Coordinates of C-alpha atoms in Angstrom, one line a residue:
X6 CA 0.0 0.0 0.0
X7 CA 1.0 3.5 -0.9
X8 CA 2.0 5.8 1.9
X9 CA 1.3 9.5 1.3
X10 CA 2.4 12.2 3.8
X11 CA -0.2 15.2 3.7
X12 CA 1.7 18.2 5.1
X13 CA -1.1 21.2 6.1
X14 CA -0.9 23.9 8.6
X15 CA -3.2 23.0 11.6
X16 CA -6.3 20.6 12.4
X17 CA -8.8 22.1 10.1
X18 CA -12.6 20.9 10.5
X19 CA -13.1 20.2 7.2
X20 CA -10.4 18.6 6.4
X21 CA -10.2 15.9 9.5
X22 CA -13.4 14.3 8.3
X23 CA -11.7 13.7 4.7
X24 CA -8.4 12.8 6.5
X25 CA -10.5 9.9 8.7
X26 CA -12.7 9.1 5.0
X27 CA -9.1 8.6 3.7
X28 CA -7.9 6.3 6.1
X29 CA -11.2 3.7 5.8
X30 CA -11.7 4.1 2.3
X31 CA -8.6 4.7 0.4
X32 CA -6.4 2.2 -1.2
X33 CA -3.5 3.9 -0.3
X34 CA -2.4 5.0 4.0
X35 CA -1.7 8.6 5.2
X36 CA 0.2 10.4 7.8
X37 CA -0.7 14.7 8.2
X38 CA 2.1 15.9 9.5
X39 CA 0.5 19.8 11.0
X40 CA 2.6 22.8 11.6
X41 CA 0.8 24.6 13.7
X42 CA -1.4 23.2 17.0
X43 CA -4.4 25.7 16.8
X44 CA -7.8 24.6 16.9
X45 CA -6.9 21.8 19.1
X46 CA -7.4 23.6 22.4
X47 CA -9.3 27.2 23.1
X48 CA -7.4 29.9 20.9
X49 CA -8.3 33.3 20.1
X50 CA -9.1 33.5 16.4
X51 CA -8.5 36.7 15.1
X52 CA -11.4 36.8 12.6
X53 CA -14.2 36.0 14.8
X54 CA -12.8 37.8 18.2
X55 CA -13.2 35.8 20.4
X56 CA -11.3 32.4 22.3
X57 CA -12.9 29.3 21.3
X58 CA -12.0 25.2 20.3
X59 CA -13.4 23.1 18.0
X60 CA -16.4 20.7 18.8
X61 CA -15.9 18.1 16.8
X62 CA -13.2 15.4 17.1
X63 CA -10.1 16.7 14.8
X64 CA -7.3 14.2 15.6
X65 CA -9.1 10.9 15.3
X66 CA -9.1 8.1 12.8
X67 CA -6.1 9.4 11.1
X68 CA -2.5 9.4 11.1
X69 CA -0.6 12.2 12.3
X70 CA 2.5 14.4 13.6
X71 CA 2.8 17.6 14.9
X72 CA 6.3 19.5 13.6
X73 CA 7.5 21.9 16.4
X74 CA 7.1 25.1 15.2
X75 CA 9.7 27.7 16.5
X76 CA 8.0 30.8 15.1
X77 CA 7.5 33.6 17.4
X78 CA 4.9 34.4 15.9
X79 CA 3.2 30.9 14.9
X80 CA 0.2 31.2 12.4
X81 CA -1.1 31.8 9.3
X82 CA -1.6 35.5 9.4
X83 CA 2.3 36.3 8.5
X84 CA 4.8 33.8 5.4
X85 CA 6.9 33.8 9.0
X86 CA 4.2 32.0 11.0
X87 CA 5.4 28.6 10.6
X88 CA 8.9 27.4 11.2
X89 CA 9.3 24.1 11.5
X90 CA 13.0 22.8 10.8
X91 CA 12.3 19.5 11.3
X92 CA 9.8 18.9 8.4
X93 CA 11.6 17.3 6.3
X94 CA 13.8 15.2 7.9
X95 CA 10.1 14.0 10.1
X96 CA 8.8 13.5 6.7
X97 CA 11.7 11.6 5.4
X98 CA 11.5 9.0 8.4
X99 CA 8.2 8.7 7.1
X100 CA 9.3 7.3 3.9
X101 CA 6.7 8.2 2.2
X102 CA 5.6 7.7 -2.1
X103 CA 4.6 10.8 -2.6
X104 CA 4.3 14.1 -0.6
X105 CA 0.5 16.1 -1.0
X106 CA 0.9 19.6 -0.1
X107 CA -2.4 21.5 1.0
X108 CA -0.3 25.0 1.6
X109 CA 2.8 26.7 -0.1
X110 CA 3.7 30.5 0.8
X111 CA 5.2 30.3 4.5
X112 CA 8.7 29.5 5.6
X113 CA 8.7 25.8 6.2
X114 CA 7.0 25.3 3.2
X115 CA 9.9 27.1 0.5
X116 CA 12.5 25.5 2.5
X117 CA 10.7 21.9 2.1
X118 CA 9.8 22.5 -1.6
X119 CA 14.1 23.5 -2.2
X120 CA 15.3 20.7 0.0
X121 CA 13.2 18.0 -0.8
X122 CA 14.1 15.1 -3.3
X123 CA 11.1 15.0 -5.6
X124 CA 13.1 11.9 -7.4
X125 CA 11.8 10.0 -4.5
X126 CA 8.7 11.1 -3.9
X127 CA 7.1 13.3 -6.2
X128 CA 5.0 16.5 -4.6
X129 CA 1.2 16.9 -5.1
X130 CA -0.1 20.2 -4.5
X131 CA -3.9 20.7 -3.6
X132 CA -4.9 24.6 -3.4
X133 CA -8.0 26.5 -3.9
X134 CA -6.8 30.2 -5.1
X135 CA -8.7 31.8 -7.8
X136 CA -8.2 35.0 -10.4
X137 CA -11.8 36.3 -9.8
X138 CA -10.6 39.5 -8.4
X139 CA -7.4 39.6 -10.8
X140 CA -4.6 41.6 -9.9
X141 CA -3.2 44.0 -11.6
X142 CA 0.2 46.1 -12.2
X143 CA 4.0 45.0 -12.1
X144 CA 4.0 43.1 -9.4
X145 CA 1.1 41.1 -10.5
X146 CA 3.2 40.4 -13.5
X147 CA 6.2 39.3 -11.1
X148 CA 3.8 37.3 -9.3
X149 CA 2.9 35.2 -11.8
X150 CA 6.2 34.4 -13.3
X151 CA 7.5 33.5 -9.4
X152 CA 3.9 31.0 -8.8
X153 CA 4.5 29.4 -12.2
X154 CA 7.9 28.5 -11.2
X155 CA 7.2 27.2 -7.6
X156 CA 3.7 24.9 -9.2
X157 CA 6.7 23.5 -11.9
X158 CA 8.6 21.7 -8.9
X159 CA 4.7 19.8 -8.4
X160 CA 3.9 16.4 -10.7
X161 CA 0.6 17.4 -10.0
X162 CA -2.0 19.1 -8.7
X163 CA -5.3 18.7 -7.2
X164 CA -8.1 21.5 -8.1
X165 CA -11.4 22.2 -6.4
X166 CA -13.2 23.4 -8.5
X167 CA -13.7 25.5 -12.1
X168 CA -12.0 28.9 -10.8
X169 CA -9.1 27.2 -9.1
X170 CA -8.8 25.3 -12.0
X171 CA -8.0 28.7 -14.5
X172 CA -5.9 29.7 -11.7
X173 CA -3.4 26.7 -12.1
X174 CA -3.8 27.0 -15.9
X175 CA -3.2 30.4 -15.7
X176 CA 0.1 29.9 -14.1
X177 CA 1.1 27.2 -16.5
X178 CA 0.0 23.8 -15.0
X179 CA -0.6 21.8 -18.2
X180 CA -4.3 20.5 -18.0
X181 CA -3.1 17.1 -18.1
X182 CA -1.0 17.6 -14.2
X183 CA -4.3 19.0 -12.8
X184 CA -7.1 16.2 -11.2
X185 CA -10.3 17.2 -9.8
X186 CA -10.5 16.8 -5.8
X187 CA -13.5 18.9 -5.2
X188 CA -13.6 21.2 -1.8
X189 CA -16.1 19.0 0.4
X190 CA -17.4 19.3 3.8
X191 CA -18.9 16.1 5.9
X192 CA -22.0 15.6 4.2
X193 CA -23.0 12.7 5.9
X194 CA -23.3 14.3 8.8
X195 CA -24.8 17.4 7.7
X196 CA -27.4 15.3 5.8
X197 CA -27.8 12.8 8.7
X198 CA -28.8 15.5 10.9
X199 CA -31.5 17.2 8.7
X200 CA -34.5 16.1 10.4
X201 CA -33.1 16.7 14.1
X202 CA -31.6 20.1 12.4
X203 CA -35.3 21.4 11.3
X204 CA -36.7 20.6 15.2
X205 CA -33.7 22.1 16.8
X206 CA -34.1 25.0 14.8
X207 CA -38.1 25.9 14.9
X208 CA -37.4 26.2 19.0
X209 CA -34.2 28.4 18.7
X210 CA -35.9 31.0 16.3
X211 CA -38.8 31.1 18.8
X212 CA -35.8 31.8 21.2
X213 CA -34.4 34.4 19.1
X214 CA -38.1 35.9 18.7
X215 CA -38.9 35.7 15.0
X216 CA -41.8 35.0 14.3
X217 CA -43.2 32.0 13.5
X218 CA -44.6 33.1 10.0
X219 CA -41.7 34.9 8.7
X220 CA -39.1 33.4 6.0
X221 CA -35.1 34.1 7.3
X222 CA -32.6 35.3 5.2
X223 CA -29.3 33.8 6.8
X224 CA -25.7 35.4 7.2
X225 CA -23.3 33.0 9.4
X226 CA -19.7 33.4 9.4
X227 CA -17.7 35.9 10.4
X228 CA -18.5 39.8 10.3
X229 CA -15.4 40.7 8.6
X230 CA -14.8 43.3 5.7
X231 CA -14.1 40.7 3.1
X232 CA -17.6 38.7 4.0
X233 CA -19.8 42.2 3.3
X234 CA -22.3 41.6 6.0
X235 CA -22.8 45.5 5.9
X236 CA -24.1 44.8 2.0
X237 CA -26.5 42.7 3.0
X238 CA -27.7 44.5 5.6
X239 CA -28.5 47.9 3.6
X240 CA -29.7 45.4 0.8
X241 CA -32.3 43.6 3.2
X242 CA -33.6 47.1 4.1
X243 CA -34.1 48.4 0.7
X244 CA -35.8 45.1 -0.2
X245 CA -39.0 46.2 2.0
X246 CA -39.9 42.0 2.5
X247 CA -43.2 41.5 3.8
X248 CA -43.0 38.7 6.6
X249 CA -39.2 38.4 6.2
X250 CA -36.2 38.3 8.6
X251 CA -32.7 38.5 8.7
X252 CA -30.4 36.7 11.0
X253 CA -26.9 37.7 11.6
X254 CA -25.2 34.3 12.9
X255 CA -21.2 35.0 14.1
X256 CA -18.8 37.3 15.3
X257 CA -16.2 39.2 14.4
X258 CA -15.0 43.2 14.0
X259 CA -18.0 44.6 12.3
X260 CA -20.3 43.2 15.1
X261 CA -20.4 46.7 16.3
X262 CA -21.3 48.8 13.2
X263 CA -23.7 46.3 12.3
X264 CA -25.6 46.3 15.1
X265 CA -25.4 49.8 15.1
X266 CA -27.3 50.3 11.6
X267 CA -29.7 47.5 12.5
X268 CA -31.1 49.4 15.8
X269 CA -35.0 50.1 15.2
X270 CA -35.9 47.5 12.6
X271 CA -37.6 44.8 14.5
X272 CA -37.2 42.3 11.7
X273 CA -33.3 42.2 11.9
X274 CA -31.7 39.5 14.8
X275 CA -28.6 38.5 15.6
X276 CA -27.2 35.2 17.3
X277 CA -23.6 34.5 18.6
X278 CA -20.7 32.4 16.9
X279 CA -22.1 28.5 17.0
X280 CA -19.6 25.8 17.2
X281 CA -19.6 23.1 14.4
X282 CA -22.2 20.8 16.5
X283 CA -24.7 23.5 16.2
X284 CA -24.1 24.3 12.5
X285 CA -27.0 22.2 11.0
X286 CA -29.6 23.9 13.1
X287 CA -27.8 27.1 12.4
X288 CA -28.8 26.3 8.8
X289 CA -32.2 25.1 9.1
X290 CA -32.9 28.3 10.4
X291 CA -32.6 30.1 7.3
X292 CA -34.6 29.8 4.5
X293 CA -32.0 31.1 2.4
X294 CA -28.0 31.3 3.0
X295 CA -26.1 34.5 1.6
X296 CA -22.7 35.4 1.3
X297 CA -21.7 38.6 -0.4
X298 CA -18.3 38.8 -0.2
X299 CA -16.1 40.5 -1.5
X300 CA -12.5 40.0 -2.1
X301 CA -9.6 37.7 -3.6
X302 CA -9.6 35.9 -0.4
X303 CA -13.1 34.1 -0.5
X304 CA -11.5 30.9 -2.1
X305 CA -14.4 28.7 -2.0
X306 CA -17.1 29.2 1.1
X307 CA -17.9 26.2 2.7
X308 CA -20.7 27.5 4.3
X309 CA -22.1 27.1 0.7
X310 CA -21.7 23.1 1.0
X311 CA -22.8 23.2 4.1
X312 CA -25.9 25.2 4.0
X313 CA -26.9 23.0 1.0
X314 CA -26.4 19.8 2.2
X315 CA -29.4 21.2 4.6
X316 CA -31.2 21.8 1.6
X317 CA -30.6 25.5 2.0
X318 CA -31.0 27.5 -1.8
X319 CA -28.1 30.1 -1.6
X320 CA -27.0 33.8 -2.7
X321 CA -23.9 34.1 -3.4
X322 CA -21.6 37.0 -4.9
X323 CA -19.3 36.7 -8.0
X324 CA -16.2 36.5 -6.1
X325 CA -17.1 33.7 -4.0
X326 CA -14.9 30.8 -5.4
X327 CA -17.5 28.0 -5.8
X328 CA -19.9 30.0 -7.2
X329 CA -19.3 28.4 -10.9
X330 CA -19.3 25.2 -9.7
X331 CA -22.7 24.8 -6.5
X332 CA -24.7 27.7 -7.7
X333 CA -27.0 27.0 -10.6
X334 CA -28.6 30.3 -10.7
X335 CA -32.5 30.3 -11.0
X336 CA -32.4 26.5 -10.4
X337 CA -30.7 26.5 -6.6
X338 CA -30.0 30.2 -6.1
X339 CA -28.3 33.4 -7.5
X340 CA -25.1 34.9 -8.0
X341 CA -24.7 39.0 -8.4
X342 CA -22.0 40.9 -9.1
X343 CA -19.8 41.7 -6.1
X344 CA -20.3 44.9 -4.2
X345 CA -23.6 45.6 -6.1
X346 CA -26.2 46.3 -3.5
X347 CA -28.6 47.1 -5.8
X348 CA -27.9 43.8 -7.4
X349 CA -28.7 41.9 -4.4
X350 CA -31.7 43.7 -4.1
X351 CA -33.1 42.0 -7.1
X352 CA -31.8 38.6 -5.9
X353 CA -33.3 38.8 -2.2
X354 CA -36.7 39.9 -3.8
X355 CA -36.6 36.6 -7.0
X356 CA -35.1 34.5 -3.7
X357 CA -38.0 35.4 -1.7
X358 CA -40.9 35.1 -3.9
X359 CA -42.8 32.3 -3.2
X360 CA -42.2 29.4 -0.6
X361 CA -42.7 26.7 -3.5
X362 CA -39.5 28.6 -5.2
X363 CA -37.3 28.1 -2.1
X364 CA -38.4 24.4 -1.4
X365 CA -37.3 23.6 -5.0
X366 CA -34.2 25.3 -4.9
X367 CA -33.4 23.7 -1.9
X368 CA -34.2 20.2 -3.1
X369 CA -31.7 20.9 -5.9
X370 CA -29.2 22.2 -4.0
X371 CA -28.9 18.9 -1.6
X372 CA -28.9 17.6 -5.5
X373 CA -26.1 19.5 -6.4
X374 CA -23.9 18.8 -3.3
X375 CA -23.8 15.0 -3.5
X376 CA -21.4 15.6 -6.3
X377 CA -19.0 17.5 -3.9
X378 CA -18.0 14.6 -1.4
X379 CA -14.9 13.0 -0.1
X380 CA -15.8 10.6 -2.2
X381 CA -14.8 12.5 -5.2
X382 CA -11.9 14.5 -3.8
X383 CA -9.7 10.9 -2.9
X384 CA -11.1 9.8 -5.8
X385 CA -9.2 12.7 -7.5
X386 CA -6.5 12.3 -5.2
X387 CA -6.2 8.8 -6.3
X388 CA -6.5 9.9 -10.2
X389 CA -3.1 11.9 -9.4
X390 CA -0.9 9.6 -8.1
X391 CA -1.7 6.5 -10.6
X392 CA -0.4 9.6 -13.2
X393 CA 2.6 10.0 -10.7
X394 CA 3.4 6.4 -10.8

């Protein structure tokens, strides 16, 4: 059996599920070697504000290593934030076939990639950075040239979908290196819990005091500039939606200001950051999931998979990454152009029309997301190393 060492920055709640899928269903054996131990035990994350730890079991039914990272500074806010200068020999005693990375532009990472003898185990790269929001200038120019020549020292690589797919081509990865591994959350247990999800959620809006007859427009994630909660706040109160609320699920530095421009309007409520085991009702709560962002930096949004394997219809902005790939617009949702309030406008008022649209959207949406499994993305994995070998 194959051995492949998987080298990320920290336990990730996405990827743990795949990591444990991996280790039951794959013909080939893993080992994550992590640089970084956040998310393990109760950290401040910078994004939402506030000190919290994961919920759901990151470190099981897996291989794995933790690299000491002597970073000052550890993280993945700064290309200094992980030092680990025992990668590769830790890797090495791994012996493994092949190397998968799943990040590239810190420290450790450079000195792997220039160190390592590819010879002996070729590298995989798996990323998920798109060109939706292209740069522009000189040092966009320089930028390119330098990525092209650091995905050239990959045999492969993985992409997640159609805009992270242009971006590899775009920096010269000939189409027949690149293998599908779509970005995936845990459906089964998002889809396991849909009935318990629906009951658990019916008693927290009553909670929250919306009322029973109104349809919810959902926001959850963090209430940060790139997310443009403020967007769909104005856009919500220039809709004028009879017997409609917004909920405002999260935390995070625009808390304030948002709160601030929602005072008076009694149709307008906001809940605090829920941990993963409270997701699914977090979900069922809305009748629709939106997520305007904008910025380079949105790379996918998994609360897109999520909220659909709930059987949630979704808005989504341009320059969210999977928006090509799990929005279908009029047949599970919309897409607008980002920043356009007035844009989203029109796509709360279509969203909202009727109750029999939203159902059916939502039914093809949990249609949709079956395709986007960790099923597919070892499957792609797998695809990559039989060209390797």
């Amino acid at each position: 059996m194959k051995k492949i060492a998987i080298i990320t920055s920290h336990p990730i709640q996405y990827y743990a599920p795949w990591f444990s899928y991996i280790t039951s269903n794959a013909d080939f054996s893993i080992r994550v070697f992590y640089l970084w131990d956040f998310g393990i035990t109760e950290c401040v994350d910078a994004g939402f504000q506030k000190a919290f730890q994961w919920d759901i079991p990151l470190l099981t039914g897996y291989d794995y290593e933790f690299i000491p990272n002597v970073s000052p500074d550890a993280g993945i806010h700064n290309f200094w934030g992980l030092q680990n200068p025992t990668l590769v020999s830790q890797v090495k005693a791994y012996e493994p076939d092949a190397v998968l990375l799943m990040i590239y532009n810190y420290a450790s990472i450079y000195r792997f990639i220039l160190t390592w003898d590819a010879r002996q185990a070729p590298l995989l790269f798996r990323g998920d950075s798109h060109r939706l929001l292209p740069p522009t200038g000189w040092k966009a120019w320089i930028r390119q040239k330098f990525i092209s020549e650091v995905y050239r020292r990959f045999g492969a690589c993985l992409y997640v979908g159609k805009a992270n797919y242009d971006y590899f081509t775009y920096h010269h990865v000939p189409s027949d290196r690149l293998f599908f591994s779509p970005h995936a959350v845990d459906n089964h247990r998002f889809l396991a819990s849909l009935t318990t999800a629906k009951q658990q959620a019916t008693t927290w809006k009553k909670e929250l005091d919306i009322p029973d007859n109104h349809k919810v427009i959902l926001f959850a994630g963090k209430f940060e500039d790139k997310k443009r909660p403020l967007d769909l706040l104005q856009a919500f109160l220039r809709a004028e939606l009879n017997q409609t609320s917004l909920l405002f699920v999260g935390a995070g530095p625009l808390e304030k200001e948002l709160k601030l421009q929602a005072a008076g309007f009694s149709n307008i409520y906001f809940a605090p950051f829920q941990n993963q085991t409270m997701m699914p009702r977090t979900y069922a709560a809305g009748d629709i999931l939106v997520l305007p962002s904008y910025s380079a930096h949105e790379t996918w949004g998994l609360a897109i998979n999520e909220a659909m394997c709930l059987s949630r219809p979704v808005i989504v902005s341009n320059l969210v990454g999977c928006a090509q790939d799990l929005v279908h617009p009029g047949k599970n949702g919309l897409t607008f152009p980002a920043g356009n309030v007035s844009a989203l406008v029109d796509c709360l008022q279509i969203g909202l029309a009727n109750s029999e649209q939203l159902n059916s959207w939502g039914e093809k949406s949990r249609e949709i997301i079956s395709h986007y499994s960790y099923a597919q993305a070892t499957n792609g994995l797998r695809k990559a190393l039989n060209y390797l070998a």
